[in-house]
Coordinates of C-alpha atoms in Angstrom, one line a residue:
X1 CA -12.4 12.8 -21.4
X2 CA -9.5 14.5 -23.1
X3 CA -6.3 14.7 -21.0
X4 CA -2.8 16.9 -21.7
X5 CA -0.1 15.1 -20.0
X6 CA 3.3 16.5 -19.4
X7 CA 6.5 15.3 -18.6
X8 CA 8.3 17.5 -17.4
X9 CA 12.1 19.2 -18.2
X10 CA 13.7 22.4 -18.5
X11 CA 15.6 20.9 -21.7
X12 CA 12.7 18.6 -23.3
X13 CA 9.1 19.0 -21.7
X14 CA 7.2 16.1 -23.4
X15 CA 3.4 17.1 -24.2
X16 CA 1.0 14.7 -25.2
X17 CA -2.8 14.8 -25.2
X18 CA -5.2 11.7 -25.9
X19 CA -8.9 11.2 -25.5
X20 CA -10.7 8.8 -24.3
X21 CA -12.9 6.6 -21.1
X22 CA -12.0 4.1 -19.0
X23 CA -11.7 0.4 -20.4
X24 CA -11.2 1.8 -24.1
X25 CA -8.6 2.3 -26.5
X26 CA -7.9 6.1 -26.5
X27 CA -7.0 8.2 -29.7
X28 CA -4.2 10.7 -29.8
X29 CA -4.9 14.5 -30.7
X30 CA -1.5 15.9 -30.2
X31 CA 1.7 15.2 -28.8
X32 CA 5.5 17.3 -29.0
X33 CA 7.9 18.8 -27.2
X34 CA 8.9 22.0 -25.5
X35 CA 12.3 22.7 -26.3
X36 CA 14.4 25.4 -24.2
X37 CA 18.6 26.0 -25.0
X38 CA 20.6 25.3 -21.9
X39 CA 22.4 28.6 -22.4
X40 CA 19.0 30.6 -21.8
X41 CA 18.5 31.4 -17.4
X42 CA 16.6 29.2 -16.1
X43 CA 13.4 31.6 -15.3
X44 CA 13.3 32.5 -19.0
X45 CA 13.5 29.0 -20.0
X46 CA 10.2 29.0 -17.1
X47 CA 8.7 31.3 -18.9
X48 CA 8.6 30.0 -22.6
X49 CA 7.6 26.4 -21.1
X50 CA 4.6 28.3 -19.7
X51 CA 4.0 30.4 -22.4
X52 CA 3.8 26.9 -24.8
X53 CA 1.7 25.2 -22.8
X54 CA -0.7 27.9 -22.2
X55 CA -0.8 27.7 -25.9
X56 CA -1.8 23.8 -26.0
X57 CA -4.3 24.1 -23.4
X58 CA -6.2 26.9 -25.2
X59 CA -5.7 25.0 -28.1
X60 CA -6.9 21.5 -27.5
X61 CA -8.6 22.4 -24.3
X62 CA -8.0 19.3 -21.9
X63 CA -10.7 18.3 -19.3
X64 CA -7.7 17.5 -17.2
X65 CA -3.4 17.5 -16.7
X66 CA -1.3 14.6 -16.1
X67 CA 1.9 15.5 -14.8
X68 CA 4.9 13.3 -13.7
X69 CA 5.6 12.8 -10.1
X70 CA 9.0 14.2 -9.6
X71 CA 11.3 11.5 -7.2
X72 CA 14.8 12.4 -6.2
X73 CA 17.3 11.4 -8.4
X74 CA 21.0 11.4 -7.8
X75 CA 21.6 14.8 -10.4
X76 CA 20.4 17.3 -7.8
X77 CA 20.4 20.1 -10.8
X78 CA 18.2 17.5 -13.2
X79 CA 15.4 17.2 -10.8
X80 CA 15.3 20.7 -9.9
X81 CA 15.2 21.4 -13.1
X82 CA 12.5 18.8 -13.6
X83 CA 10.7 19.9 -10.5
X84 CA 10.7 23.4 -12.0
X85 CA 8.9 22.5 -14.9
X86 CA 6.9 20.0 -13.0
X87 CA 5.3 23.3 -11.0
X88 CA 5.0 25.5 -13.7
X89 CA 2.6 22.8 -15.3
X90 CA 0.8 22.7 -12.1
X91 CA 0.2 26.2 -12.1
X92 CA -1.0 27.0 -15.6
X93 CA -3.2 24.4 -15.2
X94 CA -4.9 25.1 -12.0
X95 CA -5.2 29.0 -13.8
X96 CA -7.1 28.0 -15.8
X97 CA -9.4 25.6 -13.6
X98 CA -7.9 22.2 -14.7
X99 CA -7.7 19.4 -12.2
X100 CA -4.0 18.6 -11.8
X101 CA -3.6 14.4 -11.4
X102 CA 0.0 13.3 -10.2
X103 CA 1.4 10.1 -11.3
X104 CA 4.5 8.1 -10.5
X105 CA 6.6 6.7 -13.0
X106 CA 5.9 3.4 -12.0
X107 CA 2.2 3.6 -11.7
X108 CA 2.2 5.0 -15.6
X109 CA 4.5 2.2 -16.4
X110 CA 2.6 0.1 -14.8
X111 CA -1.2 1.5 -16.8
X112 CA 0.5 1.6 -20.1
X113 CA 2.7 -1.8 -19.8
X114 CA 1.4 -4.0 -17.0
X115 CA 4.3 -3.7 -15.4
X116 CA 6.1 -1.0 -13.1
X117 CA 9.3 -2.0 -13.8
X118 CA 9.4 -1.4 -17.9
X119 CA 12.1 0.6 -19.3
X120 CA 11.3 3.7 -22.0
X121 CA 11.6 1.0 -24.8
X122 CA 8.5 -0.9 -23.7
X123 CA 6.7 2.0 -22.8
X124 CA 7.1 3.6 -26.3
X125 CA 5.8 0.3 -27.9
X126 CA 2.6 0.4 -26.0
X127 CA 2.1 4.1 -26.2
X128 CA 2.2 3.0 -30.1
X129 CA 0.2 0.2 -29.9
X130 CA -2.8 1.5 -27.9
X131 CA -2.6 4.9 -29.4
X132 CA -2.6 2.7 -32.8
X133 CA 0.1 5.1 -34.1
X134 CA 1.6 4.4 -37.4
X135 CA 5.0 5.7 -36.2
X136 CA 6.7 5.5 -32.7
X137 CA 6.2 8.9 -30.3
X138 CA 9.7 10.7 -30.3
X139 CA 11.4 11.4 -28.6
X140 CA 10.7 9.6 -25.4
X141 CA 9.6 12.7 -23.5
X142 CA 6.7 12.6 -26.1
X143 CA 6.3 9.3 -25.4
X144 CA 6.2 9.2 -21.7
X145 CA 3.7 12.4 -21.8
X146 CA 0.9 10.1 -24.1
X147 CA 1.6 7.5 -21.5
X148 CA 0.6 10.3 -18.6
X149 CA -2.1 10.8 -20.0
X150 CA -2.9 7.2 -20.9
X151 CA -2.7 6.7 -17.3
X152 CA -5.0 9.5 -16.7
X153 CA -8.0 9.1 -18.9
X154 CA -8.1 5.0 -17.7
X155 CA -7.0 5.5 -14.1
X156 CA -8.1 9.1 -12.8
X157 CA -11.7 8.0 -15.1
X158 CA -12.4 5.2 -12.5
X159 CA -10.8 7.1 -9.9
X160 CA -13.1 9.8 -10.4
X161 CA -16.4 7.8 -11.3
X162 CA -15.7 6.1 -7.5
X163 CA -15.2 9.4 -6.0
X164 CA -18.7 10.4 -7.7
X165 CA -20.2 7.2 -6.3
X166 CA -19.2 8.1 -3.2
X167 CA -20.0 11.7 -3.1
X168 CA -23.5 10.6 -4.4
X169 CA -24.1 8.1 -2.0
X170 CA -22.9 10.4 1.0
X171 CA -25.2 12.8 -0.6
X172 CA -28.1 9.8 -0.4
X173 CA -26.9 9.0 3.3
X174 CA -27.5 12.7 4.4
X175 CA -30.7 13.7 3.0
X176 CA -32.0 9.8 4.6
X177 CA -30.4 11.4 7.7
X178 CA -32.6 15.0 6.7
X179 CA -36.0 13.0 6.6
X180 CA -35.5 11.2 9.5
X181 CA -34.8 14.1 11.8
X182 CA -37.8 16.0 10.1
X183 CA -40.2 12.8 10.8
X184 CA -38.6 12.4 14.0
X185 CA -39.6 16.4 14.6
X186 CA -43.3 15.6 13.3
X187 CA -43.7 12.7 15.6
X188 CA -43.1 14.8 18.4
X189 CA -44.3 17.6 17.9
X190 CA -47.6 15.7 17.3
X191 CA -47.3 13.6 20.6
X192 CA -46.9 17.0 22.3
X193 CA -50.5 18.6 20.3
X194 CA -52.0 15.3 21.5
X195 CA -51.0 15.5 25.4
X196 CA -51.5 19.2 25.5
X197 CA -55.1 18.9 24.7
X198 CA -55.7 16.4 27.6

């Protein structure tokens, strides 16, 4: 499974795509940053963050996108700004036919460090570690978006293997469901022959 996660900003929009299944190590493929100057209006800085990842998903062609959950901060114009970005992501994504997977900071913490709680330090260690990188992801917006997608490829993998399981066995439980109202239909419809030719 190869996943593109973003963390999103109108400033620095981290990118970072890994590949890999559930219970394994992944490997990195790419990872960078969308840069926009705070000078530029905000729906052209929009644009060019769409136009770049457009760019990475034709490029390394992600099975999936991890985006950041955006939470309320106390800078109103920071998480609009973040929220912005956050949507535009969405959007190019779902374009293109890419399933869209949401996570909260802590919960990729959480994947990537074991705890929900670890500051951008920690988080940029890991990402190092389990990526096996011979240098550290910078700057952290590069980091956070391997983490996304970290998260992604070991949580939304299992997430989506039990939503398969279930799908299949709901699958299972109505075709059982099928062939018992078709017996059912037989049986009576030969009890009825029977005492029709009495």
């Amino acid at each position: 499974m190869r996943v593109l996660g973003v963390d999103p900003g109108l400033t620095r929009c981290g990118l970072g795509v890994v590949e890999g299944t559930p219970g394994r190590p992944p490997a990195l493929v790419a990872v960078g940053v969308i840069r926009t100057p705070a000078e530029l209006d905000v729906s052209k800085r929009l644009v060019q963050i769409e136009a770049e990842l457009e760019e990475w998903i034709a490029k390394h062609q992600p099975d999936a996108v991890a985006v950041e959950r955006v939470f309320a901060q106390h800078n109103v114009r920071t998480v609009m700004g973040t929220a912005q970005a956050s949507g535009v992501a969405m959007v190019v994504a779902a374009r293109r036919g890419l399933p869209v997977a949401l996570h909260t900071p802590s919960e990729v913490k959480a994947a990537v460090t074991g705890s929900g709680r670890a500051d951008k330090e920690q988080v940029t260690t890991m990402v190092t570690r389990i990526l096996k990188l011979s240098e550290r992801p910078t700057p952290a917006d590069a980091a956070d978006a391997l983490a996304l997608a970290i998260c992604q490829v070991w949580r939304g993998g299992v997430a989506g293997k039990l939503q398969e399981a279930a799908s299949s066995r709901s699958n299972l439980e109505a075709l059982a469901q099928a062939q018992s109202r078709l017996q059912m239909a037989r049986l009576r419809a030969a009890v009825a022959a029977q005492q029709g030719k009495r």
